[in-house]
CSV table of C-alpha atoms and ligand atoms in Angstrom, one decimal:
chain,number,residue,atom,x,y,z
T,10,MET,CA,89.2,-24.4,-141.4
T,11,GLU,CA,91.5,-25.2,-144.3
T,12,LYS,CA,89.9,-27.6,-146.7
T,13,LYS,CA,91.8,-30.7,-148.2
T,14,ASN,CA,93.0,-30.1,-151.7
T,15,LEU,CA,90.4,-33.3,-153.1
T,16,ASP,CA,88.8,-33.0,-156.2
T,17,TRP,CA,84.8,-32.5,-154.3
T,18,ALA,CA,83.2,-32.5,-157.7
T,19,ASN,CA,83.8,-35.6,-158.6
T,20,ILE,CA,84.2,-37.9,-155.9
T,21,GLY,CA,81.8,-41.1,-155.4
T,22,PHE,CA,80.7,-43.1,-152.9
T,23,GLY,CA,83.8,-44.8,-151.2
T,24,TYR,CA,86.1,-44.9,-149.0
T,25,VAL,CA,88.4,-42.1,-148.7
T,26,GLN,CA,90.7,-42.7,-145.2
T,27,THR,CA,90.3,-39.5,-143.0
T,28,GLU,CA,92.4,-38.8,-140.2
T,29,LYS,CA,90.3,-39.8,-137.1
T,30,ARG,CA,87.4,-42.0,-135.8
T,31,TYR,CA,85.9,-42.5,-132.5
T,32,VAL,CA,86.1,-45.9,-130.4
T,33,SER,CA,84.2,-46.8,-127.8
T,34,ASN,CA,84.9,-50.3,-126.3
T,35,TYR,CA,82.1,-52.4,-123.9
T,36,LYS,CA,83.1,-54.7,-121.6
T,37,ASP,CA,81.9,-56.2,-117.8
T,38,GLY,CA,78.5,-54.2,-118.6
T,39,ALA,CA,80.0,-51.3,-119.1
T,40,TRP,CA,81.2,-48.6,-122.4
T,41,ASP,CA,84.5,-46.4,-121.7
T,42,GLU,CA,84.9,-43.4,-122.1
T,43,GLY,CA,85.4,-43.6,-125.8
T,44,VAL,CA,88.7,-41.6,-127.7
T,45,LEU,CA,89.4,-40.4,-131.3
T,46,THR,CA,92.1,-42.2,-133.0
T,47,GLU,CA,94.6,-41.8,-136.4
T,48,ASP,CA,94.4,-46.1,-136.1
T,49,ALA,CA,92.1,-46.9,-138.9
T,50,ASN,CA,92.6,-50.9,-138.4
T,51,VAL,CA,90.7,-53.0,-136.0
T,52,VAL,CA,92.2,-56.1,-134.8
T,53,LEU,CA,90.3,-59.1,-133.5
T,54,ASN,CA,90.4,-62.5,-132.5
T,55,GLU,CA,89.8,-65.0,-134.7
T,56,CYS,CA,86.7,-65.6,-132.7
T,57,ALA,CA,84.8,-63.0,-132.3
T,58,GLY,CA,81.2,-62.6,-132.1
T,59,VAL,CA,81.3,-60.2,-135.2
T,60,LEU,CA,83.0,-62.9,-137.5
T,61,GLN,CA,81.6,-65.8,-136.4
T,62,TYR,CA,77.5,-65.2,-136.3
T,63,ALA,CA,77.6,-61.4,-138.0
T,64,GLN,CA,76.9,-59.7,-135.2
T,65,THR,CA,77.2,-56.5,-136.2
T,66,CYS,CA,75.1,-53.5,-137.2
T,67,PHE,CA,75.9,-49.8,-138.4
T,68,GLU,CA,74.5,-46.2,-138.8
T,69,GLY,CA,74.9,-43.5,-142.0
T,70,LEU,CA,74.7,-39.7,-141.7
T,71,LYS,CA,76.4,-36.7,-142.9
T,72,ALA,CA,78.0,-33.4,-142.4
T,73,TYR,CA,77.5,-30.0,-144.6
T,74,THR,CA,78.8,-27.5,-145.1
T,75,THR,CA,76.1,-24.7,-145.4
T,76,VAL,CA,75.7,-21.5,-147.5
T,77,ASP,CA,77.5,-19.2,-145.0
T,78,GLY,CA,79.8,-21.8,-144.5
T,79,ARG,CA,79.0,-23.5,-141.1
T,80,THR,CA,79.8,-27.0,-140.4
T,81,VAL,CA,76.2,-29.0,-139.6
T,82,THR,CA,74.3,-32.6,-139.4
T,83,PHE,CA,71.2,-33.8,-140.1
T,84,ARG,CA,69.2,-35.3,-137.3
T,85,PRO,CA,72.2,-37.0,-135.9
T,86,ASP,CA,69.3,-37.9,-132.3
T,87,MET,CA,67.0,-39.9,-135.3
T,88,ASN,CA,70.0,-42.0,-136.7
T,89,ALA,CA,71.2,-42.8,-132.3
T,90,GLN,CA,67.5,-43.7,-131.5
T,91,ARG,CA,67.6,-45.8,-134.3
T,92,MET,CA,71.1,-47.8,-133.3
T,93,PHE,CA,69.7,-48.3,-129.9
T,94,ASP,CA,66.7,-49.9,-131.1
T,95,THR,CA,68.9,-52.0,-133.2
T,96,ALA,CA,70.9,-52.9,-130.8
T,97,LYS,CA,68.2,-54.4,-129.2
T,98,ARG,CA,66.8,-56.2,-130.9
T,99,LEU,CA,70.6,-57.8,-131.8
T,100,GLU,CA,71.2,-58.6,-128.1
T,101,MET,CA,73.6,-55.7,-128.1
T,102,PRO,CA,74.7,-53.3,-125.8
T,103,THR,CA,72.6,-50.5,-126.3
T,104,PHE,CA,75.2,-46.8,-127.1
T,105,PRO,CA,73.8,-44.1,-125.0
T,106,LYS,CA,71.7,-41.5,-127.5
T,107,GLU,CA,73.6,-38.3,-126.0
T,108,ARG,CA,76.8,-39.9,-126.2
T,109,PHE,CA,75.9,-41.1,-130.0
T,110,VAL,CA,75.3,-37.4,-130.8
T,111,ASP,CA,78.5,-36.3,-128.8
T,112,ALA,CA,80.3,-38.8,-130.5
T,113,VAL,CA,79.3,-37.4,-134.1
T,114,LYS,CA,80.1,-34.1,-132.8
T,115,GLN,CA,83.4,-34.8,-132.2
T,116,VAL,CA,84.2,-37.0,-135.2
T,117,ILE,CA,83.1,-34.4,-137.9
T,118,LYS,CA,85.0,-31.7,-135.6
T,119,ALA,CA,88.0,-33.5,-136.1
T,120,ASN,CA,87.5,-34.1,-139.7
T,121,GLU,CA,86.1,-30.7,-140.4
T,122,SER,CA,88.9,-30.3,-143.2
T,123,TYR,CA,87.3,-33.8,-145.4
T,124,VAL,CA,83.7,-31.6,-144.8
T,125,PRO,CA,83.6,-30.9,-148.8
T,126,PRO,CA,82.5,-27.2,-149.4
T,127,PHE,CA,79.4,-26.0,-149.9
T,128,GLY,CA,78.2,-25.8,-153.9
T,129,SER,CA,80.6,-29.0,-154.4
T,130,GLY,CA,77.6,-31.3,-154.3
T,131,ALA,CA,79.4,-33.6,-151.9
T,132,SER,CA,79.6,-33.9,-148.2
T,133,LEU,CA,80.9,-36.3,-145.2
T,134,TYR,CA,79.8,-39.3,-144.7
T,135,LEU,CA,79.7,-40.4,-141.2
T,136,ARG,CA,79.1,-44.5,-140.5
T,137,PRO,CA,78.9,-45.1,-136.9
T,138,TYR,CA,78.8,-49.0,-136.4
T,139,MET,CA,79.0,-51.9,-133.3
T,140,PHE,CA,80.5,-55.0,-133.5
T,141,GLY,CA,80.8,-58.3,-131.2
T,142,THR,CA,84.6,-58.4,-130.1
T,143,ASN,CA,85.0,-61.1,-127.9
T,144,PRO,CA,85.2,-65.1,-129.1
T,145,VAL,CA,82.0,-67.1,-129.4
T,146,ILE,CA,81.4,-70.0,-130.4
T,147,GLY,CA,78.2,-71.1,-129.3
T,148,VAL,CA,75.7,-69.1,-131.1
T,149,LYS,CA,74.9,-66.8,-128.3
T,150,PRO,CA,75.6,-62.8,-128.3
T,151,ALA,CA,79.1,-61.7,-127.2
T,152,THR,CA,80.1,-59.6,-124.2
T,153,GLU,CA,82.4,-57.3,-125.4
T,154,TYR,CA,81.6,-55.0,-128.2
T,155,GLN,CA,83.3,-52.0,-130.1
T,156,PHE,CA,81.3,-48.6,-131.0
T,157,ARG,CA,83.0,-46.4,-133.9
T,158,ILE,CA,82.3,-44.0,-136.3
T,159,PHE,CA,84.7,-43.4,-138.9
T,160,THR,CA,83.9,-40.4,-141.9
T,161,THR,CA,84.5,-40.4,-145.7
T,162,PRO,CA,83.9,-37.9,-148.3
T,163,VAL,CA,81.1,-38.9,-150.5
T,164,GLY,CA,79.4,-37.6,-153.6
T,165,PRO,CA,76.4,-39.2,-155.5
T,166,TYR,CA,75.6,-43.0,-154.3
T,167,PHE,CA,74.1,-44.0,-158.1
T,168,LYS,CA,76.6,-43.3,-160.7
T,169,GLY,CA,75.1,-40.4,-163.2
T,170,GLY,CA,73.9,-38.2,-160.0
T,171,VAL,CA,70.6,-37.4,-161.1
T,172,LYS,CA,69.7,-39.7,-164.0
T,173,PRO,CA,66.9,-41.6,-163.7
T,174,LEU,CA,67.2,-45.3,-162.5
T,175,THR,CA,66.0,-48.6,-163.7
T,176,LEU,CA,65.2,-51.1,-161.1
T,177,CYS,CA,64.3,-54.5,-161.2
T,178,ILE,CA,61.9,-56.5,-159.1
T,179,SER,CA,63.7,-59.0,-157.5
T,180,ASP,CA,62.6,-62.8,-157.0
T,181,PHE,CA,64.7,-62.6,-153.9
T,182,ASP,CA,63.4,-61.6,-150.4
T,183,ARG,CA,65.3,-58.9,-148.2
T,184,ALA,CA,63.0,-59.0,-145.1
T,185,ALA,CA,61.0,-62.1,-143.8
T,186,PRO,CA,57.8,-61.0,-142.0
T,187,ASN,CA,58.8,-60.6,-138.2
T,188,GLY,CA,62.6,-60.7,-139.3
T,189,THR,CA,64.9,-57.8,-139.3
T,190,GLY,CA,64.5,-55.7,-142.2
T,191,HIS,CA,63.2,-52.7,-139.5
T,192,ILE,CA,66.7,-52.4,-138.2
T,193,LYS,CA,70.2,-52.0,-139.5
T,194,ALA,CA,71.7,-55.2,-139.2
T,195,GLY,CA,74.7,-56.1,-140.7
T,196,LEU,CA,72.7,-59.1,-142.2
T,197,ASN,CA,70.0,-57.5,-144.1
T,198,TYR,CA,72.7,-55.9,-146.3
T,199,ALA,CA,75.5,-59.2,-146.4
T,200,MET,CA,72.1,-61.4,-147.8
T,201,SER,CA,71.1,-58.7,-149.9
T,202,LEU,CA,74.9,-58.7,-151.8
T,203,HIS,CA,73.9,-61.7,-154.4
T,204,ALA,CA,70.9,-60.2,-155.1
T,205,ILE,CA,72.1,-56.8,-156.1
T,206,VAL,CA,74.9,-58.6,-158.1
T,207,SER,CA,73.1,-60.3,-159.8
T,208,ALA,CA,71.2,-57.1,-160.9
T,209,HIS,CA,73.9,-55.5,-162.1
T,210,ASN,CA,74.6,-58.2,-164.0
T,211,ALA,CA,71.3,-57.8,-165.7
T,212,GLY,CA,71.7,-54.3,-166.5
T,213,TYR,CA,70.0,-53.0,-163.2
T,214,ASP,CA,70.6,-50.1,-161.2
T,215,GLU,CA,68.8,-51.7,-158.0
T,216,ASN,CA,66.6,-54.1,-157.0
T,217,MET,CA,63.0,-53.7,-156.1
T,218,TYR,CA,62.3,-56.0,-153.2
T,219,LEU,CA,58.7,-56.8,-152.5
T,220,ASP,CA,57.2,-58.4,-149.1
T,221,ALA,CA,58.1,-62.2,-148.4
T,222,ALA,CA,55.0,-63.1,-147.3
T,223,THR,CA,52.6,-62.2,-150.3
T,224,ARG,CA,55.0,-60.8,-152.8
T,225,THR,CA,52.3,-58.5,-153.3
T,226,LYS,CA,53.3,-54.9,-152.0
T,227,VAL,CA,56.3,-52.4,-152.8
T,228,GLU,CA,58.4,-52.7,-149.7
T,229,GLU,CA,62.2,-50.8,-150.5
T,230,THR,CA,65.5,-51.3,-152.3
T,231,GLY,CA,68.9,-52.9,-150.5
T,232,GLY,CA,69.6,-49.3,-149.4
T,233,ALA,CA,66.7,-47.0,-149.4
T,234,ASN,CA,63.2,-46.7,-149.5
T,235,PHE,CA,60.5,-45.6,-151.9
T,236,LEU,CA,58.5,-42.6,-152.2
T,237,PHE,CA,55.4,-42.2,-155.2
T,238,VAL,CA,54.0,-39.2,-156.3
T,239,THR,CA,50.3,-40.0,-157.6
T,240,LYS,CA,49.2,-38.3,-160.7
T,241,ASP,CA,47.0,-35.8,-158.3
T,242,ASN,CA,50.6,-34.3,-156.8
T,243,LYS,CA,50.0,-37.1,-153.4
T,244,VAL,CA,53.5,-38.3,-152.2
T,245,VAL,CA,53.1,-42.0,-150.6
T,246,THR,CA,55.3,-44.1,-149.4
T,247,PRO,CA,55.0,-47.9,-148.2
T,248,LYS,CA,54.0,-49.1,-144.5
T,249,SER,CA,55.4,-52.1,-143.6
T,250,SER,CA,56.8,-53.4,-140.5
T,251,SER,CA,59.8,-54.6,-142.2
T,252,ILE,CA,61.1,-51.9,-143.6
T,253,LEU,CA,64.1,-49.5,-142.3
T,254,PRO,CA,62.2,-46.2,-141.2
T,255,SER,CA,64.3,-44.2,-143.2
T,256,ILE,CA,65.0,-40.9,-141.7
T,257,THR,CA,65.3,-39.2,-145.0
T,258,ARG,CA,62.0,-40.3,-145.7
T,259,ARG,CA,60.4,-39.7,-142.7
T,260,SER,CA,62.1,-35.8,-143.4
T,261,LEU,CA,60.6,-35.7,-147.1
T,262,MET,CA,57.2,-36.5,-145.9
T,263,VAL,CA,57.3,-33.2,-143.6
T,264,VAL,CA,58.8,-31.4,-146.3
T,265,ALA,CA,56.0,-32.5,-148.3
T,266,LYS,CA,53.1,-31.4,-146.3
T,267,GLU,CA,54.7,-28.6,-144.4
T,268,TYR,CA,56.8,-26.9,-147.1
T,269,LEU,CA,55.3,-28.3,-150.3
T,270,GLY,CA,51.5,-28.1,-149.1
T,271,LEU,CA,51.3,-31.5,-150.6
T,272,GLU,CA,49.3,-34.9,-148.9
T,273,VAL,CA,50.9,-37.3,-148.0
T,274,GLU,CA,50.2,-41.2,-147.4
T,275,GLU,CA,52.0,-43.8,-145.6
T,276,ARG,CA,50.2,-47.5,-146.7
T,277,GLU,CA,50.6,-50.3,-148.0
T,278,ILE,CA,51.6,-50.0,-152.1
T,279,PHE,CA,50.4,-53.1,-154.3
T,280,LYS,CA,53.0,-54.0,-157.0
T,281,GLU,CA,49.5,-53.9,-159.2
T,282,GLU,CA,49.6,-50.0,-158.6
T,283,LEU,CA,53.3,-49.2,-159.9
T,284,SER,CA,52.2,-48.3,-163.2
T,285,ASP,CA,49.6,-45.8,-161.8
T,286,PHE,CA,52.1,-43.6,-160.3
T,287,ALA,CA,53.2,-40.2,-161.8
T,288,GLU,CA,56.7,-40.5,-160.3
T,289,CYS,CA,58.8,-42.4,-158.3
T,290,GLY,CA,62.4,-42.1,-156.4
T,291,LEU,CA,64.6,-43.7,-153.6
T,292,CYS,CA,65.2,-42.1,-150.5
T,293,GLY,CA,67.8,-42.4,-147.7
T,294,THR,CA,71.2,-40.6,-146.5
T,295,ALA,CA,73.3,-42.3,-149.7
T,296,ALA,CA,70.9,-42.0,-152.5
T,297,VAL,CA,69.4,-38.2,-151.1
T,298,ILE,CA,66.1,-38.8,-153.6
T,299,SER,CA,67.1,-40.8,-156.7
T,300,PRO,CA,64.9,-40.4,-159.1
T,301,VAL,CA,63.3,-43.8,-160.8
T,302,GLY,CA,62.1,-43.8,-164.3
T,303,LYS,CA,61.6,-47.7,-165.1
T,304,ILE,CA,60.7,-50.5,-163.4
T,305,VAL,CA,61.0,-54.1,-164.7
T,306,ASP,CA,59.0,-56.8,-163.6
T,307,HIS,CA,59.9,-59.8,-165.4
T,308,GLY,CA,60.3,-58.3,-168.7
T,309,LYS,CA,56.9,-56.4,-168.3
T,310,GLU,CA,58.5,-52.5,-168.5
T,311,ILE,CA,56.6,-50.0,-166.2
T,312,CYS,CA,57.9,-46.7,-166.8
T,313,LEU,CA,57.3,-44.1,-165.2
T,314,PRO,CA,55.5,-40.6,-167.1
T,315,SER,CA,58.3,-38.5,-165.5
T,316,GLY,CA,60.9,-40.5,-168.0
T,317,MET,CA,64.1,-41.7,-168.1
T,318,THR,CA,66.4,-37.9,-168.5
T,319,GLU,CA,65.2,-36.1,-165.5
T,320,MET,CA,63.7,-36.1,-162.0
T,321,GLY,CA,59.8,-35.7,-161.9
T,322,PRO,CA,58.9,-31.8,-161.2
T,323,ILE,CA,57.7,-33.2,-157.5
T,324,THR,CA,60.7,-35.1,-156.9
T,325,LYS,CA,62.6,-32.1,-157.9
T,326,LYS,CA,60.7,-29.8,-155.4
T,327,LEU,CA,61.4,-32.3,-152.7
T,328,TYR,CA,65.0,-33.2,-153.2
T,329,GLU,CA,65.7,-28.9,-153.7
T,330,THR,CA,63.8,-28.1,-150.6
T,331,LEU,CA,65.6,-30.8,-148.3
T,332,THR,CA,68.9,-30.7,-149.6
T,333,GLY,CA,68.1,-26.3,-149.3
T,334,ILE,CA,67.1,-26.9,-145.4
T,335,GLN,CA,70.7,-29.7,-145.0
T,336,MET,CA,72.4,-26.2,-146.7
T,337,GLY,CA,71.3,-23.7,-145.0
T,338,LYS,CA,69.4,-22.0,-148.1
T,339,ILE,CA,65.8,-22.7,-146.6
T,340,GLU,CA,64.5,-22.7,-142.5
T,341,ALA,CA,64.9,-26.2,-141.0
T,342,PRO,CA,62.1,-27.4,-138.5
T,343,GLU,CA,63.4,-27.4,-135.0
T,344,GLY,CA,66.3,-29.7,-134.2
T,345,TRP,CA,66.8,-31.0,-137.4
T,346,ILE,CA,70.5,-29.0,-137.8
T,347,VAL,CA,72.9,-29.7,-135.4
T,348,GLU,CA,75.9,-27.2,-135.6
T,349,ILE,CA,79.4,-28.3,-135.2
T,350,LYS,CA,81.2,-25.8,-133.0
C,412,PLP,N1,66.7,-48.6,-146.5
C,412,PLP,C1,67.7,-49.4,-146.1
C,412,PLP,C2,68.0,-51.0,-146.3
C,412,PLP,C3,68.8,-48.3,-146.0
C,412,PLP,O1,70.0,-49.2,-145.7
C,412,PLP,C4,68.7,-47.2,-145.5
C,412,PLP,C5,70.0,-46.1,-145.5
C,412,PLP,O2,70.3,-46.1,-144.3
C,412,PLP,C6,67.4,-46.4,-145.7
C,412,PLP,C7,66.3,-47.2,-146.2
C,412,PLP,C8,67.5,-45.0,-146.2
C,412,PLP,O3,67.8,-44.6,-144.7
C,412,PLP,P1,67.8,-42.9,-143.8
C,412,PLP,O4,67.5,-42.1,-144.7
C,412,PLP,O5,67.8,-43.3,-142.5
C,412,PLP,O6,69.7,-43.1,-143.9
C,413,COI,C1,72.5,-45.0,-146.2
C,413,COI,O1,72.1,-44.4,-146.7
C,413,COI,O2,73.6,-44.2,-145.0
C,413,COI,C2,72.9,-46.4,-146.1
C,413,COI,O3,73.3,-46.6,-144.9
C,413,COI,C3,72.8,-46.7,-147.4
C,413,COI,C4,73.8,-47.8,-147.7
C,413,COI,C5,73.1,-48.9,-148.5
C,413,COI,C6,74.9,-47.5,-148.3
């Protein structure tokens, strides 16, 4: 497969329009058969449900070129399941999971020339999403929807690649108890924009959100879960019903336990404990694992012993093992790697 002539090594995390996208419409209680199209624009009625009451949700996953030149994607069934769960919570129709995986395969195949070559450090990001399309003016769910998947080649989510990040503990809450923090609803991101702009303006890379009820426990950032490493090399991640169940984080916990032989624990993590950890990382499809060097709590600096110049040793092993699995260098657990043929 001839690749596009892009500057793969220097590509950022942005939108580059590729050739084909997948579209399926829902009307009269059923999804149509779906098509690949070259039309990158969506034309909507002025009163569409998504425009009025933000009835929209999304997913994110990546396609990679392996060391032996195959095109693969990572655990698309998990994204299918999470979008299914999200749609239910938002009173949207569910997109059948096997059709989701099939659409992922179709759209990668159709844009294979945009899947960055092995070793470039870039990948093809897929954005499946769904939104209410028919006019809705009373507050109620739409009855017509569109499901789409577009692709865009991407590099690192955080500028500076693997340079450790500085976070601030946010005064804003990301998700309410019994709210929508555990699903991938567009509204969670809309309400985080002011918080992220404020953090950036104050010189921070990202926010650390605390639990809204007590503001004592660590939740996540706007787009990634946390992993911490204790001084005796245990990998710990926050347990909360209001954070997004990250596929990367769940995979890394398996990698830590099964591949690296480390003890792992999912539990509540208190803000007061932060200074006890040896390493901290943000994990997600976009973030992969991005190391955190410093967390600032209203002027009080918590400096991770792993420092501000490179990833901590356990974070690095986790990163190398996960990306090794994704790039076909390390044998994957059953079902994690789906080849695009
Ligand atoms: N948390 C939030 C709020 C996210 O938006 C994402 C991105 O998808 C993640 C965590 C990481 O999830 P995943 O590893 O499934 O990409
Ligand atoms: C992803 O990691 O896929 C996400 O959706 C995070 C997003 C905030 C870029």
